[in-house]
Amino acid sequence: MSRAKPQTYYLRSFGCQMNDHDAEHIAGLLEEMGLAREESPEKAELLVYNTCSIREKADTRLAGHLGEAARIKKKDGSRLVVVAGCLAQSRREELLRDFPVVDVLVGPQSLHELTDLLERRRLTGRPAGAFQEDTTCWSADLPRARAEGPLAWVQITAGCDNFCSYCIVPYVRGRETSRAAADILAEVERLAREGVREIMFLGQNVNSYGTQPDFAGKETFAGLLHGACGVAGIERIRFMTSHPKDVSEALIELLGARNQICEHLHLPVQSGSDSVLEAMRRGYDRQGYLNLVRRLRRAVPGLALTTDLIVGFPGETEADFEDTLSLVEACGFDGAFTFIYSPRAQTEAARLPGRVDPEVARTRLQRLVDLVQRQGRERNEALLGEVVEVLVERRSRHAAGEVMGRTRSYKPVNFPSSARPGALVAVELLEATSTSFRGREAG
């Protein structure tokens, strides 16, 4: 049973930068089909939810949104509902069983099939889906609806081969693959011509770029960064995420050199306990991480270091948690994403004994958050009075007549200015919180 083609779409994306980057291409595909974007689901004929499966909270949030979609579709049965991304890949049978409102499921490696899936659903009236296991089409090969501004994401790898015991990424995004450096640099050059001033290279583990057998060591992450530094118009280069075990000396040297690579590194540690790190299958121990941080701080004065931390991993004792607190103290992180362990189907950790009592985990998380926020505030307050370079990103959401930009160390600064997005402005830092600054243009 065919139906009229939708004319408008609503898109909601959850999760990491890679998901947000995927959402740009979902929007690009839909707009190439002629659909116009709506900002509320009630006004759209096609509802798209781009999902994340890293934590259980993401499942709950999706269920709430699909409940809303079901209410909307009950009023107007011509609406179509798409679930894209990691949950579509990992829970496809359950989603179709539990949420009959869903018309199309598409995994992250199959986004290029979205147009055909929608047409198949429209013509047949039956749910349609695509779930490739590995990457065969890079995001840059798809249409893109990028938000205006001086920043852009550039995908350099897909998938992951680490198989950390708690992580579902290898199961939903496939095995690790690197993209040819020539193609990456061509995209960077194109973005620079479009006015982009800052790029962020994306991958589940950017440090292992080029290590797959088909690359045979011909291309390396440090080499890619060096090449990107030669692109005219690009003022800043960032990357995320880095795995500690794969940080090379060449990368450390580049971070410490005077170039476009910013003095910020997101380096997930997850735990400060050797026994927990071993159970997580992280591939390094506490001392190895601390040694790496010391080398980085020697090589990169003023480095802003951020991390990911998990509490309540199966078997985590109070002593293990104290080891995490002491590691955080020793590293002096500028910020951290902190989480309570969430079991994910398919992963090894989901089968481990020794579940931590939820109340104990919540108490540990709060203690950890308090420490991270105190450290962040102290590190930011130490910078007050300094004049720093800020790249303006957009108008501030806090006050009229102000703009928001970031320092090279990725810290947000709000300040009064008429500078346009993309401008580099010298700003004196006047006030600090644990995560951001207020300032004024330096005279």
Short mmCIF file of C-alpha atoms in Angstrom, two decimals, residues 3-430:
data_model
loop_
_atom_site.label_atom_id
_atom_site.label_comp_id
_atom_site.label_asym_id
_atom_site.label_seq_id
_atom_site.Cartn_x
_atom_site.Cartn_y
_atom_site.Cartn_z
CA ARG A 3 1.29 6.50 0.48
CA ALA A 4 2.22 10.12 -0.27
CA LYS A 5 5.86 11.03 0.16
CA PRO A 6 6.58 13.00 3.34
CA GLN A 7 7.41 16.69 2.86
CA THR A 8 8.81 17.56 6.30
CA TYR A 9 11.01 15.85 8.89
CA TYR A 10 11.95 16.12 12.55
CA LEU A 11 15.35 14.84 13.69
CA ARG A 12 16.49 14.17 17.25
CA SER A 13 20.00 12.85 17.87
CA PHE A 14 21.43 11.41 21.10
CA GLY A 15 24.94 10.57 22.24
CA CYS A 16 28.45 11.35 21.10
CA GLN A 17 29.99 13.64 18.47
CA MET A 18 30.01 10.73 16.01
CA ASN A 19 26.24 10.48 16.37
CA ASP A 20 25.86 14.22 15.87
CA HIS A 21 28.04 13.94 12.76
CA ASP A 22 25.85 11.07 11.50
CA ALA A 23 22.81 13.28 12.12
CA GLU A 24 24.24 15.90 9.73
CA HIS A 25 24.25 13.28 7.00
CA ILE A 26 20.79 11.96 7.85
CA ALA A 27 19.54 15.53 7.48
CA GLY A 28 21.50 15.89 4.23
CA LEU A 29 19.91 12.76 2.76
CA LEU A 30 16.41 13.87 3.72
CA GLU A 31 16.89 17.38 2.39
CA GLU A 32 18.26 15.98 -0.86
CA MET A 33 14.93 14.14 -1.11
CA GLY A 34 13.20 17.50 -0.82
CA LEU A 35 12.09 17.35 2.82
CA ALA A 36 12.12 20.52 4.94
CA ARG A 37 13.17 20.38 8.58
CA GLU A 38 10.72 21.09 11.41
CA GLU A 39 11.77 21.79 14.98
CA SER A 40 8.92 19.93 16.67
CA PRO A 41 7.69 16.37 16.03
CA GLU A 42 4.04 17.47 15.93
CA LYS A 43 4.67 19.49 12.76
CA ALA A 44 6.67 16.84 10.86
CA GLU A 45 5.49 14.03 8.60
CA LEU A 46 8.68 12.01 9.14
CA LEU A 47 10.06 11.55 12.68
CA VAL A 48 13.71 10.43 12.93
CA TYR A 49 15.50 9.41 16.13
CA ASN A 50 19.27 8.88 15.84
CA THR A 51 20.17 6.73 18.82
CA CYS A 52 23.05 5.89 21.14
CA SER A 53 23.47 2.57 22.96
CA ILE A 54 26.39 3.25 25.29
CA ARG A 55 24.28 3.44 28.45
CA GLU A 56 20.89 2.20 29.61
CA LYS A 57 19.66 5.77 30.01
CA ALA A 58 19.72 6.11 26.21
CA ASP A 59 17.26 3.20 25.90
CA THR A 60 14.89 4.87 28.37
CA ARG A 61 15.06 8.21 26.58
CA LEU A 62 14.30 6.58 23.24
CA ALA A 63 11.29 4.77 24.73
CA GLY A 64 9.90 8.11 25.88
CA HIS A 65 10.33 9.67 22.44
CA LEU A 66 8.78 6.68 20.70
CA GLY A 67 5.83 6.93 23.07
CA GLU A 68 5.38 10.51 21.93
CA ALA A 69 5.72 9.42 18.28
CA ALA A 70 3.02 6.79 18.83
CA ARG A 71 0.62 9.44 20.17
CA ILE A 72 1.31 11.66 17.17
CA LYS A 73 0.92 8.78 14.73
CA LYS A 74 -2.36 7.72 16.35
CA LYS A 75 -3.79 11.11 15.40
CA ASP A 76 -2.38 10.91 11.87
CA GLY A 77 -1.51 7.45 10.55
CA SER A 78 0.35 8.88 7.55
CA ARG A 79 3.32 9.82 9.74
CA LEU A 80 6.47 7.71 9.39
CA VAL A 81 8.92 6.91 12.21
CA VAL A 82 12.61 6.10 11.70
CA VAL A 83 15.01 4.82 14.35
CA ALA A 84 18.64 5.18 13.24
CA GLY A 85 22.01 4.62 14.88
CA CYS A 86 23.44 2.24 17.42
CA LEU A 87 20.23 1.09 19.12
CA ALA A 88 18.70 0.35 15.74
CA GLN A 89 21.70 -1.90 15.08
CA SER A 90 21.86 -3.64 18.45
CA ARG A 91 18.16 -4.01 19.34
CA ARG A 92 16.42 -4.27 16.00
CA GLU A 93 14.22 -7.29 16.83
CA GLU A 94 13.19 -5.83 20.20
CA LEU A 95 12.43 -2.42 18.75
CA LEU A 96 10.14 -3.84 16.08
CA ARG A 97 8.45 -6.07 18.67
CA ASP A 98 8.05 -3.48 21.43
CA PHE A 99 7.38 -0.40 19.30
CA PRO A 100 5.13 -1.17 16.34
CA VAL A 101 5.10 2.57 15.64
CA VAL A 102 8.56 2.16 14.02
CA ASP A 103 8.54 2.06 10.22
CA VAL A 104 12.25 2.04 9.38
CA LEU A 105 15.35 0.87 11.28
CA VAL A 106 18.80 1.77 9.97
CA GLY A 107 22.16 1.05 11.60
CA PRO A 108 25.08 3.51 11.56
CA GLN A 109 26.92 1.63 8.79
CA SER A 110 23.80 1.66 6.59
CA LEU A 111 22.82 5.32 6.55
CA HIS A 112 23.46 5.46 2.81
CA GLU A 113 20.46 3.11 2.40
CA LEU A 114 18.02 5.42 4.18
CA THR A 115 16.44 6.82 1.00
CA ASP A 116 15.74 3.35 -0.39
CA LEU A 117 14.38 2.12 2.95
CA LEU A 118 11.90 4.98 3.15
CA GLU A 119 10.73 4.32 -0.40
CA ARG A 120 10.37 0.59 0.31
CA ARG A 121 8.29 1.34 3.42
CA ARG A 122 6.14 3.83 1.50
CA LEU A 123 5.41 1.42 -1.34
CA THR A 124 4.95 -1.84 0.59
CA GLY A 125 3.50 -0.64 3.90
CA ARG A 126 5.86 -3.02 5.74
CA PRO A 127 8.71 -2.10 8.11
CA ALA A 128 12.12 -1.90 6.43
CA GLY A 129 15.65 -2.12 7.83
CA ALA A 130 19.36 -2.25 6.98
CA PHE A 131 22.13 -3.34 9.34
CA GLN A 132 25.56 -3.62 7.72
CA GLU A 133 28.19 -4.86 10.17
CA ASP A 134 31.14 -2.89 8.81
CA THR A 135 31.72 0.44 7.13
CA THR A 136 31.60 0.42 3.33
CA CYS A 137 30.53 4.04 2.78
CA TRP A 138 32.23 6.97 4.52
CA SER A 139 30.12 9.81 5.85
CA ALA A 140 31.84 12.30 3.54
CA ASP A 141 30.37 10.43 0.57
CA LEU A 142 26.84 11.34 1.73
CA PRO A 143 24.96 14.64 1.49
CA ARG A 144 25.45 16.83 4.54
CA ALA A 145 23.34 19.49 6.26
CA ARG A 146 25.94 21.13 8.50
CA ALA A 147 25.03 23.83 10.97
CA GLU A 148 26.38 27.22 9.99
CA GLY A 149 29.54 28.25 11.78
CA PRO A 150 33.31 27.95 11.82
CA LEU A 151 33.47 24.38 13.18
CA ALA A 152 33.19 21.03 11.41
CA TRP A 153 33.63 17.34 12.19
CA VAL A 154 35.68 15.10 9.90
CA GLN A 155 35.45 11.31 10.25
CA ILE A 156 38.81 9.53 9.95
CA THR A 157 38.06 6.06 11.35
CA ALA A 158 35.01 3.88 11.94
CA GLY A 159 34.47 1.03 14.35
CA CYS A 160 36.75 -0.30 17.06
CA ASP A 161 38.91 -3.38 17.60
CA ASN A 162 39.57 -2.97 21.32
CA PHE A 163 36.55 -4.89 22.69
CA CYS A 164 36.74 -3.36 26.17
CA SER A 165 34.61 -5.65 28.31
CA TYR A 166 31.93 -3.02 29.07
CA CYS A 167 31.66 -1.41 25.62
CA ILE A 168 29.14 -2.21 22.90
CA VAL A 169 30.76 -0.02 20.19
CA PRO A 170 32.53 -2.86 18.29
CA TYR A 171 29.21 -4.71 18.10
CA VAL A 172 27.21 -1.78 16.71
CA ARG A 173 29.83 0.10 14.66
CA GLY A 174 31.84 -2.82 13.42
CA ARG A 175 35.54 -3.53 13.18
CA GLU A 176 38.04 -0.71 12.95
CA THR A 177 38.60 0.85 9.53
CA SER A 178 40.67 3.86 8.52
CA ARG A 179 39.88 6.29 5.76
CA ALA A 180 42.53 7.26 3.20
CA ALA A 181 44.50 10.35 4.24
CA ALA A 182 44.19 11.90 0.78
CA ASP A 183 40.39 11.76 1.05
CA ILE A 184 40.44 13.21 4.57
CA LEU A 185 42.69 16.11 3.59
CA ALA A 186 40.58 16.81 0.50
CA GLU A 187 37.54 17.14 2.78
CA VAL A 188 39.45 19.45 5.13
CA GLU A 189 40.48 21.64 2.18
CA ARG A 190 36.89 21.80 0.96
CA LEU A 191 35.65 22.78 4.41
CA ALA A 192 38.31 25.49 4.65
CA ARG A 193 37.12 26.95 1.35
CA GLU A 194 33.59 27.02 2.82
CA GLY A 195 34.81 29.13 5.75
CA VAL A 196 35.48 26.48 8.39
CA ARG A 197 38.27 27.53 10.75
CA GLU A 198 38.35 24.60 13.20
CA ILE A 199 38.04 20.90 12.49
CA MET A 200 37.65 17.98 14.84
CA PHE A 201 38.81 14.58 13.59
CA LEU A 202 36.43 11.88 14.78
CA GLY A 203 36.83 8.17 15.44
CA GLN A 204 36.22 5.65 18.20
CA ASN A 205 40.03 5.50 18.59
CA VAL A 206 41.75 8.11 16.45
CA ASN A 207 45.19 7.11 17.75
CA SER A 208 45.04 3.79 15.93
CA TYR A 209 44.39 5.48 12.58
CA GLY A 210 46.24 3.68 9.80
CA THR A 211 47.21 0.60 11.82
CA GLN A 212 44.98 -1.85 9.95
CA PRO A 213 46.74 -4.43 7.75
CA ASP A 214 45.61 -2.85 4.47
CA PHE A 215 47.35 0.39 5.45
CA ALA A 216 50.56 -1.48 6.41
CA GLY A 217 51.81 1.52 8.38
CA LYS A 218 51.91 3.74 5.31
CA GLU A 219 49.68 6.35 6.98
CA THR A 220 49.76 7.32 10.65
CA PHE A 221 47.67 9.57 12.86
CA ALA A 222 50.61 11.90 13.48
CA GLY A 223 51.24 12.06 9.74
CA LEU A 224 47.59 12.90 9.10
CA LEU A 225 47.69 15.69 11.67
CA HIS A 226 50.87 17.06 10.13
CA GLY A 227 49.20 17.12 6.73
CA ALA A 228 46.14 18.90 8.09
CA CYS A 229 48.36 21.60 9.59
CA GLY A 230 49.33 22.52 6.03
CA VAL A 231 45.76 23.32 4.93
CA ALA A 232 45.36 27.05 4.40
CA GLY A 233 42.52 28.62 6.39
CA ILE A 234 42.37 26.01 9.16
CA GLU A 235 43.27 27.74 12.41
CA ARG A 236 42.63 24.91 14.86
CA ILE A 237 42.67 21.11 14.80
CA ARG A 238 41.17 18.86 17.46
CA PHE A 239 40.50 15.13 17.68
CA MET A 240 38.42 12.69 19.71
CA THR A 241 38.61 10.08 21.12
CA SER A 242 42.09 8.89 22.07
CA HIS A 243 42.90 5.54 23.65
CA PRO A 244 45.77 5.80 26.17
CA LYS A 245 47.50 2.64 24.98
CA ASP A 246 47.89 4.04 21.45
CA VAL A 247 49.24 7.54 22.19
CA SER A 248 52.53 7.69 20.26
CA GLU A 249 55.65 9.76 20.88
CA ALA A 250 55.09 11.36 17.48
CA LEU A 251 51.65 12.51 18.60
CA ILE A 252 53.04 13.91 21.86
CA GLU A 253 55.69 15.84 19.90
CA LEU A 254 53.04 17.31 17.60
CA LEU A 255 50.89 18.35 20.56
CA GLY A 256 53.88 20.18 22.02
CA ALA A 257 54.85 21.95 18.79
CA ARG A 258 53.64 25.39 17.69
CA ASN A 259 50.99 24.53 15.14
CA GLN A 260 47.23 24.39 14.70
CA ILE A 261 46.79 21.33 16.95
CA CYS A 262 45.11 22.55 20.12
CA GLU A 263 46.43 21.99 23.63
CA HIS A 264 43.57 19.79 24.71
CA LEU A 265 43.44 16.01 24.93
CA HIS A 266 40.47 13.86 25.88
CA LEU A 267 42.05 10.71 27.28
CA PRO A 268 39.53 8.29 28.84
CA VAL A 269 40.98 6.41 31.83
CA GLN A 270 37.70 4.88 33.15
CA SER A 271 39.19 3.74 36.49
CA GLY A 272 42.22 4.22 38.71
CA SER A 273 42.24 0.63 39.95
CA ASP A 274 44.50 -1.94 38.31
CA SER A 275 42.09 -4.79 39.04
CA VAL A 276 39.17 -2.88 37.49
CA LEU A 277 41.25 -1.80 34.49
CA GLU A 278 42.20 -5.43 33.90
CA ALA A 279 38.56 -6.52 34.15
CA MET A 280 37.66 -3.75 31.72
CA ARG A 281 40.35 -5.02 29.31
CA ARG A 282 41.71 -1.53 28.81
CA GLY A 283 45.23 -2.57 27.85
CA TYR A 284 47.12 -0.36 30.35
CA ASP A 285 47.53 -0.11 34.11
CA ARG A 286 47.32 2.77 36.56
CA GLN A 287 51.05 3.51 36.52
CA GLY A 288 51.20 3.42 32.75
CA TYR A 289 48.43 6.02 32.52
CA LEU A 290 50.09 8.25 35.13
CA ASN A 291 53.41 8.01 33.30
CA LEU A 292 51.71 9.00 30.06
CA VAL A 293 50.11 12.02 31.71
CA ARG A 294 53.51 13.12 33.06
CA ARG A 295 55.05 12.86 29.57
CA LEU A 296 52.19 14.83 28.10
CA ARG A 297 52.41 17.61 30.67
CA ARG A 298 56.18 17.90 30.19
CA ALA A 299 55.76 18.16 26.43
CA VAL A 300 52.67 20.38 26.36
CA PRO A 301 52.72 23.26 28.86
CA GLY A 302 49.19 24.37 29.62
CA LEU A 303 47.64 21.13 28.36
CA ALA A 304 43.96 20.78 29.25
CA LEU A 305 43.32 17.13 30.00
CA THR A 306 39.81 15.67 30.16
CA THR A 307 38.69 12.09 30.65
CA ASP A 308 35.88 9.54 31.06
CA LEU A 309 35.33 7.75 34.38
CA ILE A 310 33.07 4.83 35.30
CA VAL A 311 32.04 3.97 38.86
CA GLY A 312 30.28 0.83 40.02
CA PHE A 313 31.91 -1.56 37.56
CA PRO A 314 31.21 -5.18 38.61
CA GLY A 315 33.47 -6.12 41.50
CA GLU A 316 34.58 -2.54 42.24
CA THR A 317 35.44 -2.30 45.94
CA GLU A 318 35.72 0.80 48.08
CA ALA A 319 39.51 0.50 47.76
CA ASP A 320 39.19 0.37 43.97
CA PHE A 321 37.09 3.53 44.05
CA GLU A 322 39.62 5.27 46.31
CA ASP A 323 42.26 4.40 43.70
CA THR A 324 40.14 6.24 41.13
CA LEU A 325 39.87 9.30 43.39
CA SER A 326 43.62 9.35 43.98
CA LEU A 327 44.33 9.03 40.25
CA VAL A 328 42.03 11.97 39.54
CA GLU A 329 43.89 13.99 42.17
CA ALA A 330 47.26 13.04 40.66
CA CYS A 331 46.26 13.85 37.07
CA GLY A 332 44.62 17.20 37.72
CA PHE A 333 41.93 16.81 35.08
CA ASP A 334 40.26 19.92 33.70
CA GLY A 335 37.01 18.03 33.35
CA ALA A 336 35.51 14.56 33.12
CA PHE A 337 32.46 12.73 31.88
CA THR A 338 31.42 10.55 34.81
CA PHE A 339 29.06 7.59 34.64
CA ILE A 340 27.65 4.77 36.69
CA TYR A 341 28.38 1.45 34.98
CA SER A 342 25.53 0.34 32.75
CA PRO A 343 25.47 -3.31 31.57
CA ARG A 344 25.14 -3.68 27.81
CA ALA A 345 23.90 -6.85 26.16
CA GLN A 346 26.57 -8.67 24.12
CA THR A 347 29.43 -7.37 26.26
CA GLU A 348 31.58 -9.53 28.51
CA ALA A 349 31.11 -7.29 31.56
CA ALA A 350 27.34 -7.81 31.48
CA ARG A 351 28.00 -11.41 32.57
CA LEU A 352 30.43 -10.56 35.40
CA PRO A 353 29.45 -11.18 39.03
CA GLY A 354 29.80 -8.61 41.79
CA ARG A 355 27.22 -6.00 40.85
CA VAL A 356 27.65 -2.87 42.97
CA ASP A 357 24.64 -1.74 44.98
CA PRO A 358 22.97 1.16 43.09
CA GLU A 359 22.94 3.41 46.15
CA VAL A 360 26.65 2.79 46.73
CA ALA A 361 27.34 3.57 43.07
CA ARG A 362 25.35 6.81 43.27
CA THR A 363 27.25 7.87 46.39
CA ARG A 364 30.57 7.13 44.70
CA LEU A 365 29.53 9.05 41.60
CA GLN A 366 28.65 12.14 43.63
CA ARG A 367 31.99 12.05 45.43
CA LEU A 368 33.75 11.76 42.09
CA VAL A 369 31.74 14.60 40.52
CA ASP A 370 32.50 16.84 43.50
CA LEU A 371 36.24 16.17 43.13
CA VAL A 372 36.24 16.74 39.36
CA GLN A 373 34.29 19.99 39.71
CA ARG A 374 36.59 21.25 42.45
CA GLN A 375 39.65 20.49 40.34
CA GLY A 376 38.13 22.12 37.27
CA ARG A 377 37.22 25.26 39.20
CA GLU A 378 40.70 25.51 40.74
CA ARG A 379 42.43 25.04 37.39
CA ASN A 380 40.19 27.64 35.76
CA GLU A 381 40.57 30.16 38.59
CA ALA A 382 44.35 29.91 38.20
CA LEU A 383 43.92 31.33 34.69
CA LEU A 384 42.00 34.46 35.72
CA GLY A 385 43.67 37.63 34.49
CA GLU A 386 45.31 35.89 31.53
CA VAL A 387 44.64 37.01 27.96
CA VAL A 388 43.81 34.05 25.72
CA GLU A 389 42.86 33.50 22.09
CA VAL A 390 39.17 32.69 21.65
CA LEU A 391 37.56 31.44 18.44
CA VAL A 392 34.03 32.85 18.32
CA GLU A 393 31.45 30.12 17.63
CA ARG A 394 28.04 31.82 18.05
CA ARG A 395 25.99 34.36 19.95
CA SER A 396 25.91 33.68 23.68
CA ARG A 397 22.81 32.07 25.14
CA HIS A 398 23.42 33.85 28.45
CA ALA A 399 23.17 37.55 27.61
CA ALA A 400 22.29 39.86 24.73
CA GLY A 401 25.27 41.49 23.08
CA GLU A 402 27.60 38.64 24.06
CA VAL A 403 29.24 35.88 22.07
CA MET A 404 30.52 32.43 23.01
CA GLY A 405 33.80 30.98 21.88
CA ARG A 406 36.43 28.55 23.06
CA THR A 407 40.05 28.78 24.03
CA ARG A 408 42.58 26.52 22.35
CA SER A 409 42.21 24.33 25.45
CA TYR A 410 38.49 23.86 24.58
CA LYS A 411 37.14 25.97 27.43
CA PRO A 412 34.01 28.06 26.72
CA VAL A 413 34.21 31.80 27.23
CA ASN A 414 31.26 34.22 27.13
CA PHE A 415 32.09 37.90 26.61
CA PRO A 416 30.54 41.12 25.23
CA SER A 417 31.50 41.55 21.59
CA SER A 418 30.24 42.21 18.10
CA ALA A 419 32.73 39.72 16.64
CA ARG A 420 31.27 37.33 14.10
CA PRO A 421 31.58 33.52 14.22
CA GLY A 422 35.02 32.48 13.00
CA ALA A 423 36.80 35.51 14.41
CA LEU A 424 39.84 35.02 16.63
CA VAL A 425 39.65 37.43 19.56
CA ALA A 426 42.07 38.17 22.40
CA VAL A 427 40.04 37.90 25.62
CA GLU A 428 40.95 38.61 29.23
CA LEU A 429 39.50 35.97 31.59
CA LEU A 430 37.59 37.62 34.47
#
